[in-house]
């Protein structure tokens, strides 16, 4: 399970991807996107990796930066040749309850 309770297939490749995505820091909050609960799903497929994520708000001005950071993290830590598809969704809407205990502690919640 991801921080927000969203299921992810527990394959070794998916675990690798999630660990790689911990290197992606939300620039406004200063915490990685996995602990913030922004990553909803990771799926490895032949030749590529799909990542479904959200932003803390639909009006996030750094959405494109985070998407690029996701691709870079997968290429650097998992597979430099993978086709990485990133889908940004807003359903379900992100809420602070989706954060891990670590993220809550860092933000004083």
Steps between C-alpha positions, in 0.01 A plus 500: 500500500608853434476766766147593397378142520509458123598144404800436283602162366785385727736390226872560537496743207219702657687515831807622310294769332348616827844524657621698199203736533604578858776707335232729354446783744196726483678837475228688689483259794851351506382139546512217247191429293461143630479605866272788406259243358512649151588171325181305440635213289810360338479236229783335316419388149713363221737777397374755744363623827174680568464734796168643610527791738325810618595841629404654830282740302381501137649849464851382594740720302776239523312206348720489188817514712384210717402295193847550352662413834298176504630402157856591597482296822375191318766537231776553756411240762302233313545488124662768281326358193146466635215683340354685798139613478381735772129564548394780732150446636284684751262220595516406772592844622814515712457568870744521793373160622685345205837596644720248675568534872847628408356781285247594767777517758716716273210741449403500866163330449 
